[in-house]
mmCIF file of C-alpha atoms in Angstrom:
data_model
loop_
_atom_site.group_PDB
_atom_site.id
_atom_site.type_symbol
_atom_site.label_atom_id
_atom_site.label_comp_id
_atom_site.label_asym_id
_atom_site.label_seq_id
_atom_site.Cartn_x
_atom_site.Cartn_y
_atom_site.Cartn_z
ATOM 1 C CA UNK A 1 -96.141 -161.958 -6.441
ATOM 2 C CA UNK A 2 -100.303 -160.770 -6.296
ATOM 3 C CA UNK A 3 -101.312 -158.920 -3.266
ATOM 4 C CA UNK A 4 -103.682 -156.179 -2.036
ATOM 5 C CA UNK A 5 -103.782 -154.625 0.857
ATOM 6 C CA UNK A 6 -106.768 -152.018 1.769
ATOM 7 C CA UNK A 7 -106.232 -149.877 4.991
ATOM 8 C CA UNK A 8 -109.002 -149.321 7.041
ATOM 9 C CA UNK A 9 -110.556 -145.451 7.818
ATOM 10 C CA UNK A 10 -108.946 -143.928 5.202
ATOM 11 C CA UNK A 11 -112.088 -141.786 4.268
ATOM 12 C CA UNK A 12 -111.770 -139.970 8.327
ATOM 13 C CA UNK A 13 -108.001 -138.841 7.088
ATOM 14 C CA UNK A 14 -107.608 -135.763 6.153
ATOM 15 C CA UNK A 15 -104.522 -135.375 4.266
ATOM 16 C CA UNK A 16 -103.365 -134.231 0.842
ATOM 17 C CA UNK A 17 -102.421 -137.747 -0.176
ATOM 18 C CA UNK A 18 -104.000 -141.018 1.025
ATOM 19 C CA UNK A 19 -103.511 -144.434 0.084
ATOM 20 C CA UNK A 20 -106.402 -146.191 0.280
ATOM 21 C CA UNK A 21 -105.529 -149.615 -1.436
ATOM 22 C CA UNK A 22 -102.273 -151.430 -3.204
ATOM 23 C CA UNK A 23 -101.214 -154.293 -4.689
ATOM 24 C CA UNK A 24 -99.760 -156.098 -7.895
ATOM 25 C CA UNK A 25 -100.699 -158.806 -9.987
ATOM 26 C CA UNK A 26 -99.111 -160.718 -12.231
ATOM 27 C CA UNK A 27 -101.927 -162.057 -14.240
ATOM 28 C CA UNK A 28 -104.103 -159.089 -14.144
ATOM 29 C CA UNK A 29 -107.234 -159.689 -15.501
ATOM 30 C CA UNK A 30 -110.015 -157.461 -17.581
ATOM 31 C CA UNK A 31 -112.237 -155.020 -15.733
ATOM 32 C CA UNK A 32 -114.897 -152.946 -16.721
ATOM 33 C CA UNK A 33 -116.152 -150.071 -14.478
ATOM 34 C CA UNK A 34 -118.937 -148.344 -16.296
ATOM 35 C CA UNK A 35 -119.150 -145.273 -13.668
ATOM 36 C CA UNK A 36 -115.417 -145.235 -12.599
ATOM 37 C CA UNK A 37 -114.638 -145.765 -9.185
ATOM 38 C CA UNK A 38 -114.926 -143.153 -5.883
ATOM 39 C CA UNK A 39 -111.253 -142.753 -5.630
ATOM 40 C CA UNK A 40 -108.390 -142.320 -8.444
ATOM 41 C CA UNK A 41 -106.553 -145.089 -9.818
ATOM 42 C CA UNK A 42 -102.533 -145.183 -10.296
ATOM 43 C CA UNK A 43 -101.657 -148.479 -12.167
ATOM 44 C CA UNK A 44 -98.526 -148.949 -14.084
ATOM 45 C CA UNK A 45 -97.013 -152.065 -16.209
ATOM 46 C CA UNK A 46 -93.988 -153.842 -14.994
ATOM 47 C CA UNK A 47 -94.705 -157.144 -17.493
ATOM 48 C CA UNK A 48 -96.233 -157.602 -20.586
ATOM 49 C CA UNK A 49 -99.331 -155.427 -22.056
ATOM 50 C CA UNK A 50 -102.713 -154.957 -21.656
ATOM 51 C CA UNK A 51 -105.134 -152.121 -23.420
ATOM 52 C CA UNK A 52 -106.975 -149.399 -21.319
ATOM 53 C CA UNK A 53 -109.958 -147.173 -22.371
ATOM 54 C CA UNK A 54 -110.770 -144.024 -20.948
ATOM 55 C CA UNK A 55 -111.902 -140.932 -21.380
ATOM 56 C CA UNK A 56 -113.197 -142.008 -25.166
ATOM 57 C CA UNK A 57 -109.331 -143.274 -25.824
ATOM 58 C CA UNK A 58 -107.670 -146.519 -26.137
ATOM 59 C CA UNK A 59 -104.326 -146.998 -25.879
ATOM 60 C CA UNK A 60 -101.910 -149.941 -24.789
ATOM 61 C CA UNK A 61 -99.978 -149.665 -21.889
ATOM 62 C CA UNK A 62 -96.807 -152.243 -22.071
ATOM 63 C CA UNK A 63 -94.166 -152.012 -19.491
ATOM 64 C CA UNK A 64 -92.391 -148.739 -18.626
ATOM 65 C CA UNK A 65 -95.771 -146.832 -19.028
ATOM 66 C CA UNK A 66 -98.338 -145.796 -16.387
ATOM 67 C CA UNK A 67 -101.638 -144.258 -16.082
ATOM 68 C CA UNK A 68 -104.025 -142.243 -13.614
ATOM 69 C CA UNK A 69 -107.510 -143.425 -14.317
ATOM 70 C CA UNK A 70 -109.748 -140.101 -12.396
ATOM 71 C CA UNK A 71 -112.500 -141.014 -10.167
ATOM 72 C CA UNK A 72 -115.805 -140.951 -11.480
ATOM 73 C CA UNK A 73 -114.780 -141.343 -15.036
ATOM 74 C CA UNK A 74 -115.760 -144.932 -16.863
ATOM 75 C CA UNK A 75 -112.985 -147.116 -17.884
ATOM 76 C CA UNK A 76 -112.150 -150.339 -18.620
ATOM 77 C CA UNK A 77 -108.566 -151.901 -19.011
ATOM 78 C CA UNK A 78 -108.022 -155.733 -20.107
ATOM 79 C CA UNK A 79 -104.662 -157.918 -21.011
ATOM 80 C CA UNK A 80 -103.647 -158.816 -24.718
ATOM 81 C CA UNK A 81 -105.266 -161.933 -25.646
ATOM 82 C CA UNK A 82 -103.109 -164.925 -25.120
ATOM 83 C CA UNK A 83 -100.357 -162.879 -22.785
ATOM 84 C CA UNK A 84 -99.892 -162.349 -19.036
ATOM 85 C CA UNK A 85 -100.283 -158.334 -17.656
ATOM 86 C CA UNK A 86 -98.091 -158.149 -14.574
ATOM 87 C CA UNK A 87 -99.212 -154.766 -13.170
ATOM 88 C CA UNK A 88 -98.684 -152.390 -10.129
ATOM 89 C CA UNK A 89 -101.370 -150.144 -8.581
ATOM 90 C CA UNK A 90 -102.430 -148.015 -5.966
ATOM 91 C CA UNK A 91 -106.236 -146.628 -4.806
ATOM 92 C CA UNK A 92 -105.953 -143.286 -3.237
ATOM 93 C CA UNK A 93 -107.867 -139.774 -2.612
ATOM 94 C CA UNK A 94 -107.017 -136.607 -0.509
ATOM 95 C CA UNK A 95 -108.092 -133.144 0.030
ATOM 96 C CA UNK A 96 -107.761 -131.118 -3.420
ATOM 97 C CA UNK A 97 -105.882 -134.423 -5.473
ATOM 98 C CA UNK A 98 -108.627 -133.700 -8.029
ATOM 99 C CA UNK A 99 -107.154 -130.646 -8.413
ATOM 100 C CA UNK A 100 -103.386 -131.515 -8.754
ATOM 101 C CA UNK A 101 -104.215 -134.359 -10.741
ATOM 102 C CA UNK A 102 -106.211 -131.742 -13.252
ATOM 103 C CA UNK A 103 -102.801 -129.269 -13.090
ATOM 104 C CA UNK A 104 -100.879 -132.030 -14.125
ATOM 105 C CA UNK A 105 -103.068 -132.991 -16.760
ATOM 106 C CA UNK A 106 -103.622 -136.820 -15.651
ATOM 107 C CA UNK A 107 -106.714 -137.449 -16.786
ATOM 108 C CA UNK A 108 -106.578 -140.394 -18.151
ATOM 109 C CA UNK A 109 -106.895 -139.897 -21.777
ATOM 110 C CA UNK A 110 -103.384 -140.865 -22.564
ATOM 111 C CA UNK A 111 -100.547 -143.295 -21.155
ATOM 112 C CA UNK A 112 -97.366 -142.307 -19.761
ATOM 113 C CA UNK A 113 -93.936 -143.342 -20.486
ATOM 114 C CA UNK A 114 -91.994 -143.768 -17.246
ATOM 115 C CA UNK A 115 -88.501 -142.277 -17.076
ATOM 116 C CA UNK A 116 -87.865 -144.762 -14.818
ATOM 117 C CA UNK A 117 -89.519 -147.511 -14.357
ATOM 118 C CA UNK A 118 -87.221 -148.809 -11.268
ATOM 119 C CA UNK A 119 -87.644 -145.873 -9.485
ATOM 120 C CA UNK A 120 -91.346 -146.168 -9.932
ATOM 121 C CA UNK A 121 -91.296 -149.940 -9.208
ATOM 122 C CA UNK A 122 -88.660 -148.430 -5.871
ATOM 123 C CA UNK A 123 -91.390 -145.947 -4.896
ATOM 124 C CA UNK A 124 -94.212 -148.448 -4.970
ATOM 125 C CA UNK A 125 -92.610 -151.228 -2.913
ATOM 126 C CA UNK A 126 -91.488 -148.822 0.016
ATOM 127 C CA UNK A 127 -95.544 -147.495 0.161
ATOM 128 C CA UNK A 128 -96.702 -150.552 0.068
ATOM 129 C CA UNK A 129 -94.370 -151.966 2.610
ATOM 130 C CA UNK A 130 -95.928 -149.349 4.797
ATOM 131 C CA UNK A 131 -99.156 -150.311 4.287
ATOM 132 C CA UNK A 132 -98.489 -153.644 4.919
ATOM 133 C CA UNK A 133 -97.178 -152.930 8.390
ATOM 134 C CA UNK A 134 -101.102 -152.235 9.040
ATOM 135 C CA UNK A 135 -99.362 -149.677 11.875
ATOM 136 C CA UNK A 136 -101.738 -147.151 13.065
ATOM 137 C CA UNK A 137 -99.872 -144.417 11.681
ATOM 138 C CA UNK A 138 -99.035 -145.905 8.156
ATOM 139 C CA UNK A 139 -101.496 -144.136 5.948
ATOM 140 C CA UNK A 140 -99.455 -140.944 7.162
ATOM 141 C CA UNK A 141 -96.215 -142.929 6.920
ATOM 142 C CA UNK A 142 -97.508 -143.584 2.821
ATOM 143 C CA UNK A 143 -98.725 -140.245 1.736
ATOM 144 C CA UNK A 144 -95.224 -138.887 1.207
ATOM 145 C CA UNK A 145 -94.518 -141.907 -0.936
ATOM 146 C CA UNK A 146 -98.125 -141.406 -3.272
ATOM 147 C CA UNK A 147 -96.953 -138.097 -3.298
ATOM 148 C CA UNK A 148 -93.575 -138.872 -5.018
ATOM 149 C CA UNK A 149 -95.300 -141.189 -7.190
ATOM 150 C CA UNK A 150 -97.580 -138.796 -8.444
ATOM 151 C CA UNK A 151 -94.843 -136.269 -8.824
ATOM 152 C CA UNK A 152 -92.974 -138.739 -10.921
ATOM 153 C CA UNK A 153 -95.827 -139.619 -13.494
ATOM 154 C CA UNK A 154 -95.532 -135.833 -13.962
ATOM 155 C CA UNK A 155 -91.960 -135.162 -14.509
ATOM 156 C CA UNK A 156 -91.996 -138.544 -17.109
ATOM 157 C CA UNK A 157 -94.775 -136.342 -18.596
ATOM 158 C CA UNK A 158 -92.618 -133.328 -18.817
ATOM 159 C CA UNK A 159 -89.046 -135.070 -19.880
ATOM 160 C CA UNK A 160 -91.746 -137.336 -22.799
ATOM 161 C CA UNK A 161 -93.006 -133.857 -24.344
ATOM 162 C CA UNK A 162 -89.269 -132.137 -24.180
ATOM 163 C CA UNK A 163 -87.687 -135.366 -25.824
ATOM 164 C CA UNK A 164 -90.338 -134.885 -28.779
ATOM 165 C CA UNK A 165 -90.200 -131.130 -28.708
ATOM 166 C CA UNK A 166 -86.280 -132.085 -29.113
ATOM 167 C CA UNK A 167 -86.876 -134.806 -31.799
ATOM 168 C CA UNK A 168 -89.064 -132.616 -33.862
ATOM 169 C CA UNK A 169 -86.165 -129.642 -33.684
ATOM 170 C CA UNK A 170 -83.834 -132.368 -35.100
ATOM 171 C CA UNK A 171 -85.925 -133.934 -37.665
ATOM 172 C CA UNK A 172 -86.659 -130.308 -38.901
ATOM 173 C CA UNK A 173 -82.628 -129.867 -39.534
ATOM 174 C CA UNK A 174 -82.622 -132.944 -41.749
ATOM 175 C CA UNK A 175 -85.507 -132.133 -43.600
ATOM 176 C CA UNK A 176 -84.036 -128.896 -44.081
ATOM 177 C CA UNK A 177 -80.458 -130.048 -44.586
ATOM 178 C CA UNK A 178 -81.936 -132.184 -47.741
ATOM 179 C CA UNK A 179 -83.734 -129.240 -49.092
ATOM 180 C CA UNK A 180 -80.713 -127.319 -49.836
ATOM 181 C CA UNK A 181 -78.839 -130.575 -50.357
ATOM 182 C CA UNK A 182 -80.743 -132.331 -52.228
ATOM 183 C CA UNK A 183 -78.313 -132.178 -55.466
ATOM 184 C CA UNK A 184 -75.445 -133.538 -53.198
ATOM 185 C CA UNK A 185 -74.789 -136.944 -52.182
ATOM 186 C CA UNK A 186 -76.458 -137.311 -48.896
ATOM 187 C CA UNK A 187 -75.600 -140.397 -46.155
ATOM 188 C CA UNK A 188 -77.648 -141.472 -43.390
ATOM 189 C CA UNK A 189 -74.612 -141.183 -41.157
ATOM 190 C CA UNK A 190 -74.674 -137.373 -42.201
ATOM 191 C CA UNK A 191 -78.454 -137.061 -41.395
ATOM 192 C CA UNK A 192 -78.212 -138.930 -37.973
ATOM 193 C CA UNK A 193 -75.749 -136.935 -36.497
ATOM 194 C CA UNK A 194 -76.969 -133.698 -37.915
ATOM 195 C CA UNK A 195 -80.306 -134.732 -35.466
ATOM 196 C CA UNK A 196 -78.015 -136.134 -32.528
ATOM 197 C CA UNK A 197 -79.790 -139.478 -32.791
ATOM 198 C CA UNK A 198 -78.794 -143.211 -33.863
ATOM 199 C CA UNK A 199 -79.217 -144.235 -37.191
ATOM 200 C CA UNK A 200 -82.228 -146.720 -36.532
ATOM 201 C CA UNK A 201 -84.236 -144.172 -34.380
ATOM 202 C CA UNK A 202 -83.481 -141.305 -36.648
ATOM 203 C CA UNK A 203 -85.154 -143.652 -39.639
ATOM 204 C CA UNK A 204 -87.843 -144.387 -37.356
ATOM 205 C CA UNK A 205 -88.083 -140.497 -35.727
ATOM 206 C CA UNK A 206 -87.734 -139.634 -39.574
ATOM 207 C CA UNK A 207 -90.738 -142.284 -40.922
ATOM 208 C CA UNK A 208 -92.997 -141.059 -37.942
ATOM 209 C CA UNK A 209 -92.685 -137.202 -39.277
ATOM 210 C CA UNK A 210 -92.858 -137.698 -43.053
ATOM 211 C CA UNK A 211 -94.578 -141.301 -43.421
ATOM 212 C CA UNK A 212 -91.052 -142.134 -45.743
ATOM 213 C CA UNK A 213 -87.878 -143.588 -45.170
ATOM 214 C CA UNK A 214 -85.092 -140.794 -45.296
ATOM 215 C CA UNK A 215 -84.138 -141.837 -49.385
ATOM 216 C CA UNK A 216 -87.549 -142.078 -50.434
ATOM 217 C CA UNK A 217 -88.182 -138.453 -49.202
ATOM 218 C CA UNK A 218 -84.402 -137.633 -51.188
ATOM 219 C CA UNK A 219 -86.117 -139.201 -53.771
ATOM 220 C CA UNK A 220 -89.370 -137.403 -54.030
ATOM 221 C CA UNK A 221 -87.518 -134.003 -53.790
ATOM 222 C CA UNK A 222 -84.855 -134.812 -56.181
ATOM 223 C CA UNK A 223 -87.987 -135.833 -58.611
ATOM 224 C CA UNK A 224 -89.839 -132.647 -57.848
ATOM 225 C CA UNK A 225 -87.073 -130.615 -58.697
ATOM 226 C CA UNK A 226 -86.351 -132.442 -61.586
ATOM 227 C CA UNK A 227 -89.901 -131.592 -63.026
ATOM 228 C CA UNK A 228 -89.395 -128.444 -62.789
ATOM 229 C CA UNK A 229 -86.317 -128.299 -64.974
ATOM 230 C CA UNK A 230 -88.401 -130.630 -67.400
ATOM 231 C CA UNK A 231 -91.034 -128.316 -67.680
ATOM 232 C CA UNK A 232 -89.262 -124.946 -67.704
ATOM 233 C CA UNK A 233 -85.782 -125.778 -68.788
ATOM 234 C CA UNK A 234 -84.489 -126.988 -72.400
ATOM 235 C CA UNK A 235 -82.010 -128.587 -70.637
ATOM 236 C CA UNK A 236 -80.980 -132.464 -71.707
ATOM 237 C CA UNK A 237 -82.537 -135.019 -69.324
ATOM 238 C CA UNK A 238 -79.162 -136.508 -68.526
ATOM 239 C CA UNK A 239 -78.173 -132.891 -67.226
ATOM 240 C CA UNK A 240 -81.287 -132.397 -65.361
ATOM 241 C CA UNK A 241 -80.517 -135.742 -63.742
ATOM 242 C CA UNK A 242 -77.312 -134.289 -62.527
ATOM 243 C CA UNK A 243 -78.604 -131.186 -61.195
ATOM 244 C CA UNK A 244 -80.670 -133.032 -58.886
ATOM 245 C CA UNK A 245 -78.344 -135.680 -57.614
ATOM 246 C CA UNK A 246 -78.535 -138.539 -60.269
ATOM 247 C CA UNK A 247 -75.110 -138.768 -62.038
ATOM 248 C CA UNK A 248 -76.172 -141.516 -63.817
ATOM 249 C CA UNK A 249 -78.871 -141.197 -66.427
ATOM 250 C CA UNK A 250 -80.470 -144.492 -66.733
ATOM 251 C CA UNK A 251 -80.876 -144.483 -63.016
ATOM 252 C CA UNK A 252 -82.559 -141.246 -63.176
ATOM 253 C CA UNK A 253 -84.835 -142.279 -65.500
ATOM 254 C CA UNK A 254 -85.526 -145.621 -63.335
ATOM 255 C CA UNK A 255 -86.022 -143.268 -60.126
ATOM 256 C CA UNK A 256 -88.114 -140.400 -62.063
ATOM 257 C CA UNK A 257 -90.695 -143.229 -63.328
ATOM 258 C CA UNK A 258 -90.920 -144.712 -59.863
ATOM 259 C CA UNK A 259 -91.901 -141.786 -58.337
ATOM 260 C CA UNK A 260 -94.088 -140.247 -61.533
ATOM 261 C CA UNK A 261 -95.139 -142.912 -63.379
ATOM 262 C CA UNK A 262 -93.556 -142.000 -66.503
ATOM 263 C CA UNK A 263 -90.319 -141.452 -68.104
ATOM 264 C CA UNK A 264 -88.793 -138.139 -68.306
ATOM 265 C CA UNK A 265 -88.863 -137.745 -71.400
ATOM 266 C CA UNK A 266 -92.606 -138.499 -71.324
ATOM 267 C CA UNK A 267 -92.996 -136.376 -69.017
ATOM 268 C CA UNK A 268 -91.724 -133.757 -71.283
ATOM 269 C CA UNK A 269 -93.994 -134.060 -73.594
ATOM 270 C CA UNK A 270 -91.448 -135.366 -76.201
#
Protein backbone atom coordinates (compact mmCIF):
# COMPACT_ATOMS: atom_id res chain seq x y z
CA UNK A 1 0.00 0.00 0.00
CA UNK A 2 1.85 3.76 -1.09
CA UNK A 3 0.41 6.75 0.52
CA UNK A 4 1.33 10.22 1.85
CA UNK A 5 -0.45 12.32 3.65
CA UNK A 6 0.91 16.06 4.50
CA UNK A 7 -1.13 18.05 7.18
CA UNK A 8 -1.64 21.45 6.62
CA UNK A 9 -0.17 24.46 9.23
CA UNK A 10 2.07 22.42 10.84
CA UNK A 11 4.84 25.19 10.87
CA UNK A 12 2.05 27.64 13.32
CA UNK A 13 2.20 24.47 15.95
CA UNK A 14 4.09 24.80 18.56
CA UNK A 15 4.73 21.57 20.10
CA UNK A 16 7.66 19.34 21.01
CA UNK A 17 6.76 16.82 18.34
CA UNK A 18 4.99 17.48 15.01
CA UNK A 19 4.23 15.39 12.21
CA UNK A 20 4.39 17.12 9.30
CA UNK A 21 4.14 14.34 6.55
CA UNK A 22 3.72 10.24 6.34
CA UNK A 23 3.44 7.62 4.20
CA UNK A 24 4.89 4.21 2.81
CA UNK A 25 5.89 2.91 -0.33
CA UNK A 26 6.44 -0.16 -1.55
CA UNK A 27 8.60 0.55 -4.49
CA UNK A 28 10.49 3.37 -3.08
CA UNK A 29 12.51 4.93 -5.43
CA UNK A 30 16.16 6.85 -5.36
CA UNK A 31 16.39 10.41 -4.09
CA UNK A 32 19.01 12.74 -3.88
CA UNK A 33 18.73 15.90 -1.68
CA UNK A 34 21.95 17.78 -1.99
CA UNK A 35 21.06 20.39 0.98
CA UNK A 36 18.84 18.02 3.11
CA UNK A 37 15.47 18.94 3.70
CA UNK A 38 13.85 21.78 6.37
CA UNK A 39 12.49 19.17 8.62
CA UNK A 40 14.01 15.66 9.91
CA UNK A 41 13.39 12.53 8.26
CA UNK A 42 12.31 9.10 10.13
CA UNK A 43 12.24 6.28 7.45
CA UNK A 44 12.55 2.69 8.29
CA UNK A 45 12.53 -0.69 6.04
CA UNK A 46 9.71 -3.09 6.31
CA UNK A 47 10.74 -4.98 2.70
CA UNK A 48 13.70 -5.52 0.96
CA UNK A 49 16.93 -3.05 0.94
CA UNK A 50 17.99 -0.03 -0.31
CA UNK A 51 21.49 2.00 0.51
CA UNK A 52 21.48 5.49 2.26
CA UNK A 53 24.33 8.09 2.42
CA UNK A 54 24.69 10.58 4.92
CA UNK A 55 26.71 12.37 6.86
CA UNK A 56 29.93 11.08 4.59
CA UNK A 57 28.59 7.26 5.37
CA UNK A 58 26.95 4.63 3.42
CA UNK A 59 25.34 1.97 4.77
CA UNK A 60 22.37 -0.43 3.73
CA UNK A 61 19.35 -0.38 5.48
CA UNK A 62 17.32 -3.89 4.89
CA UNK A 63 14.30 -4.57 6.91
CA UNK A 64 14.26 -4.34 10.73
CA UNK A 65 16.58 -1.21 10.54
CA UNK A 66 15.69 2.51 10.60
CA UNK A 67 17.24 5.81 10.28
CA UNK A 68 16.83 9.65 11.22
CA UNK A 69 18.19 11.60 8.33
CA UNK A 70 18.72 15.53 10.34
CA UNK A 71 17.46 18.48 8.60
CA UNK A 72 19.77 20.43 6.72
CA UNK A 73 22.24 17.69 6.25
CA UNK A 74 22.67 16.23 2.39
CA UNK A 75 21.66 12.76 1.77
CA UNK A 76 20.68 10.57 -0.65
CA UNK A 77 19.09 7.00 -0.22
CA UNK A 78 18.27 4.64 -3.37
CA UNK A 79 16.95 0.76 -3.67
CA UNK A 80 19.34 -2.24 -4.60
CA UNK A 81 19.44 -2.56 -8.22
CA UNK A 82 17.02 -5.06 -9.54
CA UNK A 83 14.89 -5.30 -5.99
CA UNK A 84 11.79 -3.58 -4.60
CA UNK A 85 12.39 -1.12 -1.16
CA UNK A 86 9.08 -1.22 0.68
CA UNK A 87 9.67 1.59 3.22
CA UNK A 88 7.88 3.58 6.06
CA UNK A 89 8.45 7.27 6.87
CA UNK A 90 7.49 10.19 8.62
CA UNK A 91 8.43 14.26 8.07
CA UNK A 92 8.36 16.04 11.31
CA UNK A 93 9.94 19.12 13.41
CA UNK A 94 9.15 20.66 16.90
CA UNK A 95 10.48 23.02 19.37
CA UNK A 96 14.08 21.75 20.59
CA UNK A 97 13.80 18.05 18.38
CA UNK A 98 17.23 19.17 17.11
CA UNK A 99 18.26 18.92 20.36
CA UNK A 100 16.84 15.48 21.48
CA UNK A 101 17.66 14.10 18.29
CA UNK A 102 21.55 15.33 19.01
CA UNK A 103 21.19 13.64 22.85
CA UNK A 104 20.26 10.61 21.31
CA UNK A 105 22.87 10.65 18.90
CA UNK A 106 20.59 10.26 15.60
CA UNK A 107 22.40 11.88 13.29
CA UNK A 108 22.31 10.02 10.63
CA UNK A 109 25.67 8.62 10.20
CA UNK A 110 24.69 5.12 11.02
CA UNK A 111 21.51 2.73 10.69
CA UNK A 112 19.60 1.30 13.40
CA UNK A 113 18.56 -2.13 14.13
CA UNK A 114 14.96 -2.16 15.37
CA UNK A 115 14.18 -4.28 18.43
CA UNK A 116 11.04 -4.53 17.09
CA UNK A 117 10.13 -3.99 14.02
CA UNK A 118 6.19 -4.69 14.68
CA UNK A 119 6.03 -2.40 17.27
CA UNK A 120 7.61 0.17 15.05
CA UNK A 121 5.45 -0.87 12.04
CA UNK A 122 2.31 -0.70 15.28
CA UNK A 123 3.47 2.83 16.16
CA UNK A 124 3.53 4.10 12.61
CA UNK A 125 0.10 2.89 11.48
CA UNK A 126 -1.79 4.36 14.62
CA UNK A 127 0.08 8.09 13.70
CA UNK A 128 -0.67 7.84 10.52
CA UNK A 129 -4.21 6.79 11.00
CA UNK A 130 -4.44 10.06 12.82
CA UNK A 131 -3.24 11.99 10.27
CA UNK A 132 -5.36 10.59 7.93
CA UNK A 133 -8.46 11.57 9.85
CA UNK A 134 -7.33 15.23 8.56
CA UNK A 135 -9.30 16.22 12.13
CA UNK A 136 -8.43 19.59 13.27
CA UNK A 137 -6.83 18.42 16.25
CA UNK A 138 -4.76 15.44 14.77
CA UNK A 139 -1.31 16.89 14.59
CA UNK A 140 -1.77 17.05 18.54
CA UNK A 141 -3.53 13.68 18.47
CA UNK A 142 0.12 12.38 16.49
CA UNK A 143 2.82 13.99 18.48
CA UNK A 144 2.56 11.47 21.30
CA UNK A 145 2.89 8.74 18.71
CA UNK A 146 6.35 10.57 16.86
CA UNK A 147 7.29 10.83 20.24
CA UNK A 148 7.22 7.03 20.98
CA UNK A 149 8.72 6.45 17.75
CA UNK A 150 11.56 8.46 18.36
CA UNK A 151 11.93 7.04 21.81
CA UNK A 152 12.02 3.62 20.29
CA UNK A 153 14.85 4.24 17.61
CA UNK A 154 16.67 5.13 20.86
CA UNK A 155 16.13 2.30 23.13
CA UNK A 156 16.96 -0.21 19.79
CA UNK A 157 20.10 2.01 19.95
CA UNK A 158 20.73 1.29 23.53
CA UNK A 159 19.64 -2.67 23.68
CA UNK A 160 22.15 -2.85 19.86
CA UNK A 161 25.31 -1.39 21.85
CA UNK A 162 24.53 -3.61 25.23
CA UNK A 163 24.04 -6.85 23.01
CA UNK A 164 27.67 -6.09 21.51
CA UNK A 165 29.08 -4.81 24.75
CA UNK A 166 27.63 -8.43 25.86
CA UNK A 167 29.01 -10.31 22.77
CA UNK A 168 32.41 -8.85 23.11
CA UNK A 169 32.43 -9.96 27.12
CA UNK A 170 31.68 -13.48 25.74
CA UNK A 171 33.96 -13.71 22.88
CA UNK A 172 36.73 -12.45 25.33
CA UNK A 173 36.00 -15.77 27.63
CA UNK A 174 36.61 -18.01 24.63
CA UNK A 175 39.53 -16.39 23.50
CA UNK A 176 40.72 -16.62 26.87
CA UNK A 177 39.40 -20.09 27.63
CA UNK A 178 41.72 -21.30 24.49
CA UNK A 179 44.69 -19.51 25.80
CA UNK A 180 45.01 -21.57 28.81
CA UNK A 181 43.46 -24.47 26.92
CA UNK A 182 45.01 -24.56 24.13
CA UNK A 183 46.93 -28.05 24.88
CA UNK A 184 43.44 -29.64 25.62
CA UNK A 185 40.98 -30.86 23.28
CA UNK A 186 38.66 -28.03 22.75
CA UNK A 187 34.80 -28.42 21.10
CA UNK A 188 32.77 -25.81 19.68
CA UNK A 189 29.92 -26.95 21.88
CA UNK A 190 32.36 -26.06 24.86
CA UNK A 191 33.16 -22.58 23.35
CA UNK A 192 29.44 -21.71 22.54
CA UNK A 193 28.12 -22.17 25.75
CA UNK A 194 31.06 -20.77 27.58
CA UNK A 195 29.77 -17.28 25.48
CA UNK A 196 25.91 -18.10 26.02
CA UNK A 197 25.42 -18.05 22.26
CA UNK A 198 24.46 -20.71 19.42
CA UNK A 199 26.99 -22.44 17.72
CA UNK A 200 26.51 -20.64 14.23
CA UNK A 201 26.45 -17.06 15.75
CA UNK A 202 29.25 -17.76 18.12
CA UNK A 203 31.42 -18.81 14.73
CA UNK A 204 30.16 -15.81 13.18
CA UNK A 205 30.44 -13.40 16.63
CA UNK A 206 33.91 -15.31 16.81
CA UNK A 207 35.05 -14.59 12.81
CA UNK A 208 33.84 -10.87 13.25
CA UNK A 209 36.41 -10.40 16.40
CA UNK A 210 39.45 -12.36 15.19
CA UNK A 211 38.92 -12.49 11.21
CA UNK A 212 39.28 -16.73 11.87
CA UNK A 213 37.07 -19.45 12.37
CA UNK A 214 37.31 -20.69 16.11
CA UNK A 215 39.99 -23.89 14.95
CA UNK A 216 42.00 -21.83 12.82
CA UNK A 217 42.65 -19.41 15.77
CA UNK A 218 43.30 -23.08 18.01
CA UNK A 219 45.45 -23.61 15.33
CA UNK A 220 47.56 -20.54 15.14
CA UNK A 221 48.07 -20.64 18.99
CA UNK A 222 48.81 -24.23 19.21
CA UNK A 223 51.56 -23.38 16.31
CA UNK A 224 52.87 -20.39 18.19
CA UNK A 225 53.41 -22.25 21.14
CA UNK A 226 54.85 -24.94 19.43
CA UNK A 227 57.68 -22.58 18.07
CA UNK A 228 58.57 -21.72 21.02
CA UNK A 229 59.36 -25.19 22.29
CA UNK A 230 61.21 -25.62 18.82
CA UNK A 231 63.32 -22.87 19.37
CA UNK A 232 64.07 -23.05 23.10
CA UNK A 233 63.40 -26.63 23.97
CA UNK A 234 65.49 -29.91 22.93
CA UNK A 235 62.47 -31.53 23.18
CA UNK A 236 61.44 -34.28 20.24
CA UNK A 237 58.96 -32.77 17.75
CA UNK A 238 56.48 -35.55 18.36
CA UNK A 239 56.49 -34.37 22.15
CA UNK A 240 56.23 -30.80 21.33
CA UNK A 241 53.24 -31.79 19.21
CA UNK A 242 51.66 -33.17 22.29
CA UNK A 243 52.26 -30.36 24.49
CA UNK A 244 50.31 -28.24 22.33
CA UNK A 245 47.33 -30.37 21.52
CA UNK A 246 48.48 -32.60 18.52
CA UNK A 247 48.65 -36.26 19.74
CA UNK A 248 49.42 -37.32 16.55
CA UNK A 249 52.71 -36.41 14.96
CA UNK A 250 52.21 -36.50 11.32
CA UNK A 251 49.23 -34.29 11.82
CA UNK A 252 51.27 -31.89 13.66
CA UNK A 253 53.63 -31.66 11.20
CA UNK A 254 50.70 -31.22 8.44
CA UNK A 255 49.13 -28.36 10.77
CA UNK A 256 52.66 -26.67 11.76
CA UNK A 257 53.51 -26.31 7.83
CA UNK A 258 50.07 -24.91 7.12
CA UNK A 259 50.32 -22.32 9.37
CA UNK A 260 54.42 -21.66 8.95
CA UNK A 261 55.27 -22.74 5.83
CA UNK A 262 57.70 -25.23 6.81
CA UNK A 263 58.11 -28.38 8.62
CA UNK A 264 59.08 -28.48 12.14
CA UNK A 265 61.87 -29.85 11.85
CA UNK A 266 62.84 -27.15 9.33
CA UNK A 267 61.89 -24.91 11.35
CA UNK A 268 64.40 -26.11 13.77
CA UNK A 269 67.04 -25.61 11.93
CA UNK A 270 67.79 -29.40 11.64
Amino acid sequence: MNFAEYPLGTEKIRLPYVVCGIGTSDKQNHIIREQGMCVHQLMFTVSGCGTVRCQGKEYDLPAGMAVILPQGIAHEYYPHEGADWGVSWVIFSGDGIGSVLEYYGLDGSAPIKLSSLMLMEDLFHRCSGIIRTKDKLCIHRASPLLCEMINELYLSTAVEEREKRDNLRALSEAVEYIHKNYAKEITLDELSELSGVGREYFCTLFRRKTGMRPFEYIAMIRIREAKKLLTYTDLPVAEIGRQVGYADKSYFGHVFKRYSGMSPTSFRGY
